[in-house]
Coordinates of N, CA and C in Angstrom, one line a residue:
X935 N -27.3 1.0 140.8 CA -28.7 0.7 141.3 C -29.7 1.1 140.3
X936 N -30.4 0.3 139.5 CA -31.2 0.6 138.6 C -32.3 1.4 139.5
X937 N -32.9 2.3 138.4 CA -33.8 3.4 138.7 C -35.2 2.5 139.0
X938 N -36.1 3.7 139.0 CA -37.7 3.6 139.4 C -38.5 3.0 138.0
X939 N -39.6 2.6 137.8 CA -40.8 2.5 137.1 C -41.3 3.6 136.8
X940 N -42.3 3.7 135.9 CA -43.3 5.2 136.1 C -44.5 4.6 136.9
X941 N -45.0 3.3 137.2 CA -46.5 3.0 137.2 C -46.6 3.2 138.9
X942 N -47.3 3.7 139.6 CA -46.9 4.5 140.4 C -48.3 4.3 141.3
X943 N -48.7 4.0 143.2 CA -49.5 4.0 143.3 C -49.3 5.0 145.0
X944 N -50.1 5.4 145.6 CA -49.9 6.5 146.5 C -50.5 5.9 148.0
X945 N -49.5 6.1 149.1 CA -50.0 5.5 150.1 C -50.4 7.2 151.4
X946 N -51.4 7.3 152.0 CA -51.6 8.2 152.9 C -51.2 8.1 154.0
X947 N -50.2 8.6 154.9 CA -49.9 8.4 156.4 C -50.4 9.5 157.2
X948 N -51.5 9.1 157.9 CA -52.0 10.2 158.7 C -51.5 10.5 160.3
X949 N -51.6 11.6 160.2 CA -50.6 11.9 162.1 C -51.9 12.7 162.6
X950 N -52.5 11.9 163.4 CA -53.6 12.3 163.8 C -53.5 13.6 165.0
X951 N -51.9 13.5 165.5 CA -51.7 14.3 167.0 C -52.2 15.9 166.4
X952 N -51.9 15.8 165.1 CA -51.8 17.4 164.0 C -52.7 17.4 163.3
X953 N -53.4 16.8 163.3 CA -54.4 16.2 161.8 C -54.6 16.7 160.6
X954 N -52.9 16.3 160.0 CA -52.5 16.6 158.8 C -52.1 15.1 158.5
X955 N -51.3 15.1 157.3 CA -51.1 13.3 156.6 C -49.9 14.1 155.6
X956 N -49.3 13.1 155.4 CA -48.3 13.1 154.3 C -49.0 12.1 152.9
X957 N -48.9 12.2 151.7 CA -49.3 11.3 150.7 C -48.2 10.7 149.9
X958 N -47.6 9.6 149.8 CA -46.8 9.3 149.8 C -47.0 8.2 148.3
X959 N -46.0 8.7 147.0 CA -46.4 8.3 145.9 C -45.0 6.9 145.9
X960 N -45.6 6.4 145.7 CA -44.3 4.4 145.3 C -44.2 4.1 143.8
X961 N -43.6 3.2 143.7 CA -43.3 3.0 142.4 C -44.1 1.4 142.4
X962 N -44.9 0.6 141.5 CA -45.1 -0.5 141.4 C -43.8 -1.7 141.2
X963 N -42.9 -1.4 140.5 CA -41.8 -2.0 140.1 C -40.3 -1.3 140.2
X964 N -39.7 -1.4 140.6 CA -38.2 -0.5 140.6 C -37.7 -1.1 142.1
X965 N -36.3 -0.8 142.6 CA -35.5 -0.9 143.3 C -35.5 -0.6 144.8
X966 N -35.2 -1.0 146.0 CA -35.4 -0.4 147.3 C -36.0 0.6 147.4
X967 N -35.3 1.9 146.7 CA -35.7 3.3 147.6 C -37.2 3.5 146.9
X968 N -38.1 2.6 145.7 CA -39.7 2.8 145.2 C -40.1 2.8 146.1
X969 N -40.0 2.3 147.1 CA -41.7 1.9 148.0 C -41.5 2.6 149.4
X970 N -42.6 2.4 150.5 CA -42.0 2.8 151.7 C -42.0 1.3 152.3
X971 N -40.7 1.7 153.0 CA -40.8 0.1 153.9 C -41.2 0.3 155.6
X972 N -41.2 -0.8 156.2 CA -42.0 -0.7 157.5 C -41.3 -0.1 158.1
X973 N -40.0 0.0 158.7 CA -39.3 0.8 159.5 C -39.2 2.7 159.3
X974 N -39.7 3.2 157.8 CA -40.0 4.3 157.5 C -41.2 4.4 158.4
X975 N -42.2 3.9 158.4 CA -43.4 4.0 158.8 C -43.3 4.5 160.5
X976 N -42.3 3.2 161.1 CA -42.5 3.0 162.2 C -41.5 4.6 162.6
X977 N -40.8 4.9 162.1 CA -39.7 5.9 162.5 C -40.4 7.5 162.3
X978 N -41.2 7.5 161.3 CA -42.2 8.6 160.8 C -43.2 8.7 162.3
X979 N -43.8 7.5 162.7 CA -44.6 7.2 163.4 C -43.7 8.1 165.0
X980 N -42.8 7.8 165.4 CA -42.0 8.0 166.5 C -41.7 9.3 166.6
X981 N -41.7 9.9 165.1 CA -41.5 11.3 165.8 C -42.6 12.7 165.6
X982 N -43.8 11.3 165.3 CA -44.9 12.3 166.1 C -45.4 12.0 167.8
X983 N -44.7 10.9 168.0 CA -45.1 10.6 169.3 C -44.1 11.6 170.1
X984 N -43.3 11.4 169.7 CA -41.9 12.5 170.3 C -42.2 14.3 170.2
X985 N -42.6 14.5 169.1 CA -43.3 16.0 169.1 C -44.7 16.1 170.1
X986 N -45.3 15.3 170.7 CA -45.9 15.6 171.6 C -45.4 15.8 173.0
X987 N -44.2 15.0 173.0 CA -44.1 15.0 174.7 C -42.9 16.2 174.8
X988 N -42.0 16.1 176.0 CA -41.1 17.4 176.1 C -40.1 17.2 175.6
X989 N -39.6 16.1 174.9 CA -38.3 16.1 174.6 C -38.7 16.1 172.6
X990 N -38.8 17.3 172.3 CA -39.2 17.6 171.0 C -38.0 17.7 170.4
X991 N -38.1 17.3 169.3 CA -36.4 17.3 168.6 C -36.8 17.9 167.2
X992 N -38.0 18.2 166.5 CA -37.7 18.8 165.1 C -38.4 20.3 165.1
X993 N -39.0 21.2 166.2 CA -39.7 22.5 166.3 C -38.3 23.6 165.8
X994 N -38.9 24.0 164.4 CA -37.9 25.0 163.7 C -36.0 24.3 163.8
X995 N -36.4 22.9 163.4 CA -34.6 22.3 163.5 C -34.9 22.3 161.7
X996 N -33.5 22.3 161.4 CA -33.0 21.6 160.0 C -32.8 20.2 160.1
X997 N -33.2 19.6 158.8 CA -33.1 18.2 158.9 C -32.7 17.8 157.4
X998 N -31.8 17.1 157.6 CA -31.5 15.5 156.4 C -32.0 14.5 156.5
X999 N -32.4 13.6 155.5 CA -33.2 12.7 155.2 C -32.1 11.8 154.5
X1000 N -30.8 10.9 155.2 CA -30.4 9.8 154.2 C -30.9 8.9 153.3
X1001 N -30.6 8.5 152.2 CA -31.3 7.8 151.4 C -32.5 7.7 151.6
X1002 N -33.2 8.6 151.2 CA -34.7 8.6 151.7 C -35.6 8.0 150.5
X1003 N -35.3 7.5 149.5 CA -36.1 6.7 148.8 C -37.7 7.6 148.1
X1004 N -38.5 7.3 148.9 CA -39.8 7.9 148.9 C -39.7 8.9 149.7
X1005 N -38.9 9.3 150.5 CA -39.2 10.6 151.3 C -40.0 10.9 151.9
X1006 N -40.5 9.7 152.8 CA -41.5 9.6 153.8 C -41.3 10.1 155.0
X1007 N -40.0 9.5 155.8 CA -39.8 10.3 157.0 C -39.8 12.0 157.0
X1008 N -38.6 11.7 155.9 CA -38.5 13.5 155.7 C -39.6 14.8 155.5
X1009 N -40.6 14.3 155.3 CA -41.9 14.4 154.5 C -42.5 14.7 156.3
X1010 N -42.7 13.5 156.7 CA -43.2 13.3 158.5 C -42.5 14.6 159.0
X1011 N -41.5 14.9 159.1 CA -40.5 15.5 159.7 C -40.9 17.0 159.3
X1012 N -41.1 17.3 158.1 CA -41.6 18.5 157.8 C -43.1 19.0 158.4
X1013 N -43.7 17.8 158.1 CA -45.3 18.3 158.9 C -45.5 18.4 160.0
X1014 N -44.2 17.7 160.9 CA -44.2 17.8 162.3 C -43.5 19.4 162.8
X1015 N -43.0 19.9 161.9 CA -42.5 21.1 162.6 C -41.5 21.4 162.3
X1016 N -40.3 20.7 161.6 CA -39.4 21.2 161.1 C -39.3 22.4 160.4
X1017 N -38.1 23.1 160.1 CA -38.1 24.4 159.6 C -37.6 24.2 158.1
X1018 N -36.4 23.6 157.9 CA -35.8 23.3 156.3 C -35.6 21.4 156.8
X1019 N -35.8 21.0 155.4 CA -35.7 19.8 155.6 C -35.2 19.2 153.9
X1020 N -34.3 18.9 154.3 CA -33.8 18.2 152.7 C -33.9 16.8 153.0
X1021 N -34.3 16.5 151.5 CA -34.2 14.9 151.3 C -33.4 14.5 150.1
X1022 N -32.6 13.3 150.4 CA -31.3 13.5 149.8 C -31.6 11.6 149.4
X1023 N -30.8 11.5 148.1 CA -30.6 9.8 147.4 C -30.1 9.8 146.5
X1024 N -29.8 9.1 145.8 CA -29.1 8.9 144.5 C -30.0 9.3 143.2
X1025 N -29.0 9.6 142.6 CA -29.5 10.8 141.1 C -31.0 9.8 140.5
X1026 N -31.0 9.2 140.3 CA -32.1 7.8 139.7 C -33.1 7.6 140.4
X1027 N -33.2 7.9 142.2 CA -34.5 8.2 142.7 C -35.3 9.7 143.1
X1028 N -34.6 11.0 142.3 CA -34.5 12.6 143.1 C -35.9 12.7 141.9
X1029 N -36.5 11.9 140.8 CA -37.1 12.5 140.1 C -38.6 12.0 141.1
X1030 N -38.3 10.5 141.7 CA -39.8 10.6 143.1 C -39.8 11.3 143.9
X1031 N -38.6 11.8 144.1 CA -39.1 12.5 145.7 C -38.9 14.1 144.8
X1032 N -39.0 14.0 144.1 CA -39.3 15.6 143.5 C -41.1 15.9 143.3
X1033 N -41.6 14.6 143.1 CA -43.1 14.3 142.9 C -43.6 14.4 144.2
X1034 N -43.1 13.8 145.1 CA -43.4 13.6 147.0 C -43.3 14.9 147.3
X1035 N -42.1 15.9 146.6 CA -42.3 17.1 147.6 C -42.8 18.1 147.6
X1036 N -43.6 18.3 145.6 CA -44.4 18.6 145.3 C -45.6 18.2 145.8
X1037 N -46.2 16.9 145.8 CA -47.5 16.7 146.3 C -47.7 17.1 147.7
X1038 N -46.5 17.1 148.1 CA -47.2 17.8 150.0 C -46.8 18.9 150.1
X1039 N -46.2 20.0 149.4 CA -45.8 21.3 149.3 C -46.4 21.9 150.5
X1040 N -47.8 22.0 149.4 CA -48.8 23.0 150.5 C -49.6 22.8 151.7
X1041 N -49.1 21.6 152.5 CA -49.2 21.5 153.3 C -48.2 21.5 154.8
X1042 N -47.1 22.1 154.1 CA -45.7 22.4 154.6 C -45.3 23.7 155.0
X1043 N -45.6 24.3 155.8 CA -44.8 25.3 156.4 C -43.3 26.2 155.9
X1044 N -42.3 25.3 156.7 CA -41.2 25.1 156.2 C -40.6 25.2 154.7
X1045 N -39.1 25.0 154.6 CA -38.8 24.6 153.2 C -38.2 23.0 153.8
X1046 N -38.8 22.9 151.9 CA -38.7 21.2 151.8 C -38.1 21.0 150.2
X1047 N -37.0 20.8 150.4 CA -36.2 20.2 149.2 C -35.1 19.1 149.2
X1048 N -34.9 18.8 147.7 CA -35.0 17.5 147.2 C -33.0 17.8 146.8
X1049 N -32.3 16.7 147.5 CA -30.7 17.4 146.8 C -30.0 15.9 146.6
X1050 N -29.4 15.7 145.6 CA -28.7 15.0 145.4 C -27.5 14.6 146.5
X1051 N -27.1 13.2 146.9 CA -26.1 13.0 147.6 C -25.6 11.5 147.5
X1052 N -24.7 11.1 147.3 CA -23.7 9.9 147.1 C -22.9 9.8 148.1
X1053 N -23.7 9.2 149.1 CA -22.7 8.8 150.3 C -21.2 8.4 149.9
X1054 N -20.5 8.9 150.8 CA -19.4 9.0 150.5 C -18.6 10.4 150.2
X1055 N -19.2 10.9 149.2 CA -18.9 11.9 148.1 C -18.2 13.0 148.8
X1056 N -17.4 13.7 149.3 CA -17.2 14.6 149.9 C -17.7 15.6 149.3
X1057 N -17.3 16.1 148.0 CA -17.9 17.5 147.0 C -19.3 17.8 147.8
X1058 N -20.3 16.5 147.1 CA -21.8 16.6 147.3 C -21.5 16.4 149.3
X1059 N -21.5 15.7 149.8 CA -21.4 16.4 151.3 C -21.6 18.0 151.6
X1060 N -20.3 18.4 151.0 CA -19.7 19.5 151.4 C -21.0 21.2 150.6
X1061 N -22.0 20.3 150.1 CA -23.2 21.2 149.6 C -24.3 21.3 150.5
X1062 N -24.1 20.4 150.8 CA -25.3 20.3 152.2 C -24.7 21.2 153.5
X1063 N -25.5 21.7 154.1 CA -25.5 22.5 154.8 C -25.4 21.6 156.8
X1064 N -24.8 21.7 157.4 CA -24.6 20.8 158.9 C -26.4 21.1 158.9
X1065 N -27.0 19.8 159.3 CA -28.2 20.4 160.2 C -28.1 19.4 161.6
X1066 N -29.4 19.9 162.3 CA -29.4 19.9 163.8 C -29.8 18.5 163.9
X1067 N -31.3 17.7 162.4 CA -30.8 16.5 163.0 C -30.9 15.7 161.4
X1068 N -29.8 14.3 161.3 CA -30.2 13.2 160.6 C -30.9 12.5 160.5
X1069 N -31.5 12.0 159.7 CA -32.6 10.8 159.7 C -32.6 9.8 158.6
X1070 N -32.2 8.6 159.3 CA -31.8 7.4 158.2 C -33.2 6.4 158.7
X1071 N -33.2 5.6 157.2 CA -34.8 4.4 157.8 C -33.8 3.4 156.8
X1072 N -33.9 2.0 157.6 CA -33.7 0.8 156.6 C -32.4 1.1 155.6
X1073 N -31.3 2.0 156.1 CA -30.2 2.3 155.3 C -29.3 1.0 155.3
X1074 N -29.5 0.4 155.9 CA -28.3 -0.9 156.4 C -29.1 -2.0 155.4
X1075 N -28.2 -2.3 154.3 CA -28.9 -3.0 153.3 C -27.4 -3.6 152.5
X1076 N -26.6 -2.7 151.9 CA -25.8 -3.2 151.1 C -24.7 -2.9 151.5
X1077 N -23.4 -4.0 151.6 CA -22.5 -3.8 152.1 C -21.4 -2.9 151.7
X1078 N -21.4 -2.5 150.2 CA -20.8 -1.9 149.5 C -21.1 -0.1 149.9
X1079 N -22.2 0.3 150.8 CA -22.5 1.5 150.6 C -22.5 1.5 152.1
X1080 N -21.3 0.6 153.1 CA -22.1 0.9 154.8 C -20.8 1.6 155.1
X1081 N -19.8 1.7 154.3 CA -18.5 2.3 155.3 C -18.8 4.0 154.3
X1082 N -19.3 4.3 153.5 CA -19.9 5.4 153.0 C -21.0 5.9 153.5
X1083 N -21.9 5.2 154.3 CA -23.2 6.3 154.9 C -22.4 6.1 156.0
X1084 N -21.5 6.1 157.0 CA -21.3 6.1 158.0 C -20.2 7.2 158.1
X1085 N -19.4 7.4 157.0 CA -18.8 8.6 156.7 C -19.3 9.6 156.4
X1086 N -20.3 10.1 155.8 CA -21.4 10.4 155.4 C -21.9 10.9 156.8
X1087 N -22.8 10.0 157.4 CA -23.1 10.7 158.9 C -22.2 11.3 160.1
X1088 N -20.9 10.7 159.7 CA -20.3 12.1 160.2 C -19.7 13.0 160.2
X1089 N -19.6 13.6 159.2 CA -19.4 14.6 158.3 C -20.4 15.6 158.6
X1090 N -21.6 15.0 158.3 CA -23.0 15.9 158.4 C -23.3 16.4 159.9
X1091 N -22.6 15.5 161.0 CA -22.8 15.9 162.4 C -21.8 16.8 163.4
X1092 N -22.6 17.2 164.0 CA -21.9 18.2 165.2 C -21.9 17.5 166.6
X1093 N -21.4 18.1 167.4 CA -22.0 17.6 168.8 C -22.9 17.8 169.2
X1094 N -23.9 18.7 169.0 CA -25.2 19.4 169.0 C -26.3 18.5 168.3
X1095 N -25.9 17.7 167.6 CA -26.9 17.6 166.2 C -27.2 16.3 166.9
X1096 N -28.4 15.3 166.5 CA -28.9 14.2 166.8 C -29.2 13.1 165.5
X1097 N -28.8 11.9 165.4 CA -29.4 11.2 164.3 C -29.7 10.6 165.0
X1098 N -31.3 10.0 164.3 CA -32.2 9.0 164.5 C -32.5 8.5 163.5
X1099 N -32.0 7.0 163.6 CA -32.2 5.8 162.8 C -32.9 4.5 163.1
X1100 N -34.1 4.0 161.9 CA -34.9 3.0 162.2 C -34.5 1.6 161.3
X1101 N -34.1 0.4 161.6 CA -34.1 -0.9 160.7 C -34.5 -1.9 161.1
X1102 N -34.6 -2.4 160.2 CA -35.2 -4.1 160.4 C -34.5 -5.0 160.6
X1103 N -34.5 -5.5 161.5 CA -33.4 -6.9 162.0 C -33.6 -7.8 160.5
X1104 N -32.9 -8.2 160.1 CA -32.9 -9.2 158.8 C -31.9 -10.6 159.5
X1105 N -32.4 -11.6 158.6 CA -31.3 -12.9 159.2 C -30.9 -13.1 158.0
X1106 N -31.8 -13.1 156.9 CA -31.0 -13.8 155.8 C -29.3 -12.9 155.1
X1107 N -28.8 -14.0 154.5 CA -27.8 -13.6 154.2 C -26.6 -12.8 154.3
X1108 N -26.1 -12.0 154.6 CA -25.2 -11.1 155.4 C -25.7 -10.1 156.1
X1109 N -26.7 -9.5 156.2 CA -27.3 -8.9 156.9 C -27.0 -8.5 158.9
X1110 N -27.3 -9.7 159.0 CA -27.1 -9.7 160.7 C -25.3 -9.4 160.6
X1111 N -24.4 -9.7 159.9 CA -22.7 -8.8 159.9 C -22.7 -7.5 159.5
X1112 N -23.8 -7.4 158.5 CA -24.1 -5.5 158.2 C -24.3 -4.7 158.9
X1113 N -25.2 -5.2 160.1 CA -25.7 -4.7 160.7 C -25.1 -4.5 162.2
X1114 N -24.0 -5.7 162.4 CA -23.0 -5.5 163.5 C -22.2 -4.5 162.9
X1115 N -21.4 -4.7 161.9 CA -20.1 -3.8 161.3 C -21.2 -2.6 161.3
X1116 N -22.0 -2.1 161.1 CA -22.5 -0.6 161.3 C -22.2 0.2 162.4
X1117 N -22.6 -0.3 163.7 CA -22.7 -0.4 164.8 C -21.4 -0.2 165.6
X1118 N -20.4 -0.8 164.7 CA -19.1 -0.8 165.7 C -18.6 0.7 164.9
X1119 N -18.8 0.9 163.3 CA -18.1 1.8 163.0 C -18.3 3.0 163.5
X1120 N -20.1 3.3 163.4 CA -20.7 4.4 164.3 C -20.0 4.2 165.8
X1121 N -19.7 3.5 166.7 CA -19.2 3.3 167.6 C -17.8 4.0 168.1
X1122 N -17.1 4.6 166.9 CA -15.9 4.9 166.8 C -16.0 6.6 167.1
X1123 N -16.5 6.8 166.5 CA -17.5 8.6 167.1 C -19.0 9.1 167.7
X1124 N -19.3 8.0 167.9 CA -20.9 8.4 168.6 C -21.7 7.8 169.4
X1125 N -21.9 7.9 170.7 CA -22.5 7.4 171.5 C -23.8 6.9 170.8
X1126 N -24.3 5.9 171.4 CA -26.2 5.5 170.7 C -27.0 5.2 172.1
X1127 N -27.9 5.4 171.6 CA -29.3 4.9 172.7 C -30.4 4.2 172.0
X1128 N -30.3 3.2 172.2 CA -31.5 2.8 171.8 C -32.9 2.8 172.0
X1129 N -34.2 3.5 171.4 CA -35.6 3.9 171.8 C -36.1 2.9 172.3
X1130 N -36.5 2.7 173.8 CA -37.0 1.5 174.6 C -38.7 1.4 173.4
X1131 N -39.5 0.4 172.9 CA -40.1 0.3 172.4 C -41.7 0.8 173.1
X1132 N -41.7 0.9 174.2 CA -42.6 1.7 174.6 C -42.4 3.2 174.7
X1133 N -41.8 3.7 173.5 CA -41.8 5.1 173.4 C -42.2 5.0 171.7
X1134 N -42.0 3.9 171.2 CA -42.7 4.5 169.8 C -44.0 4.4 170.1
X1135 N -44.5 4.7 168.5 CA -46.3 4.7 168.6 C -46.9 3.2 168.9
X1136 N -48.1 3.4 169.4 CA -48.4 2.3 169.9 C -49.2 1.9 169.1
X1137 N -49.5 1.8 168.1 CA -49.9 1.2 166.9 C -48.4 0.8 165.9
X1138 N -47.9 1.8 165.6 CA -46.6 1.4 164.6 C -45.6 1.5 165.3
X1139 N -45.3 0.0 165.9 CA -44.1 -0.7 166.2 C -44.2 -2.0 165.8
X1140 N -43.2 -3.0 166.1 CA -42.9 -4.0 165.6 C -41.4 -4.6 166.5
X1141 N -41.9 -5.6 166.9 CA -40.6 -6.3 167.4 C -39.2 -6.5 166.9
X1142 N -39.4 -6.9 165.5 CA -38.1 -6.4 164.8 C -37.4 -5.2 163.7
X1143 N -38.1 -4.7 164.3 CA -37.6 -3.0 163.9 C -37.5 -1.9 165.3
X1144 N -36.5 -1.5 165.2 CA -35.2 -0.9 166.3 C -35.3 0.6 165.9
X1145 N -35.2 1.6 166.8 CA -35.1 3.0 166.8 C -33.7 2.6 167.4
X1146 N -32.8 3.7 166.9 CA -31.6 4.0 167.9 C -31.4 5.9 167.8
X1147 N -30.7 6.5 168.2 CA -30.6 7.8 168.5 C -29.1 8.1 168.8
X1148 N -28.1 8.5 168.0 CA -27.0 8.7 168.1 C -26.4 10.0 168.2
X1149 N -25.5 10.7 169.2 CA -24.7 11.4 169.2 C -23.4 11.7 169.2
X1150 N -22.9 12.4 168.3 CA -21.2 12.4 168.2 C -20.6 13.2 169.1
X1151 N -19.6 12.7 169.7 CA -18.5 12.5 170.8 C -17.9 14.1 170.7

């Protein structure tokens, strides 16, 4: 997967429940994980709505960030309350989100770091530490890397632990089979629920972009 650009332009996501923001640097030119895409948004979005009401899932939890690209959720996740929060992707995007984790540092509580991870990998797995929750956005993309983040998440999970994952319904091209074969594999160890759409924010949702919430059996 070719790497990032340097030419670089910065998007602000404000969470007004806290009235803090994440600043979130993209790349002009480079590969998937440069930019943020809408289901990051919408999923960042969700769990500030969810840190308001009683069913709070990140107050002093550990968290992973799969393929986090820009490191936006993870980033959300940290300002919301989290206690450690790693954000994890392939060796060729750790030099952005090393820039992302710097630029919000000091507005972070918590610890917030940046670790290399190759789905799949057992070694790199096996350096990461179990946390309480996962968090994947828009991971369901290439077919070559879906039977590897799905090993991957559960490895990383306990019966305790919760992943919450956001994607965008796609039609073109294989997509809509990516996106079934995910679904059956996760199926094989973890119950899901899907976020009724009147629980995300009520500005950032979208009809085809899906919250689900998974737990292992």
């Amino acid at each position: 997967m070719p790497g990032c650009a340097k030419k670089m332009f910065t998007r602000e996501i404000e969470f007004e429940s806290i009235g803090g923001s994440v600043e979130v640097n993209q790349e002009v030119e480079g590969d998937v994980g440069c930019v943020v895409w809408d289901a990051a948004i919408v999923l960042a979005k969700y769990l500030e709505v969810r840190e308001k009401g009683k069913r709070k899932l990140l107050q002093g939890s550990s968290v992973v960030e799969l393929g986090a690209g820009t490191g936006c959720v993870g980033l959300a996740a940290a300002l919301l309350g989290a206690s450690h929060v790693t954000l994890t992707d392939l060796p060729e995007l750790l030099p952005l989100l090393e820039i992302n984790r710097v630029q919000n540092k000091s507005n972070i509580s918590g610890v917030l770091e940046v670790q290399q991870l190759i789905w799949g990998d057992t070694q790199q797995i096996q350096t990461i530490k179990i946390p309480d929750v996962i968090l994947l956005a828009d991971c369901i993309y290439y077919k070559e890397s879906l039977e590897p983040l799905v090993s991957t998440v559960r490895s990383l999970s306990t019966t305790t632990s919760t992943t919450i994952m956001s994607y965008e319904q796609r039609t073109d091209g294989n997509k809509p089979e990516l996106q079934r074969r995910f679904f059956e594999l996760m199926g094989e160890n973890f119950t899901k629920r899907q976020i009724p759409e009147e629980e995300h924010h009520e500005t950032y949702r979208s009809d085809d972009i899906s919250i689900f919430e998974f737990k292992k059996r």
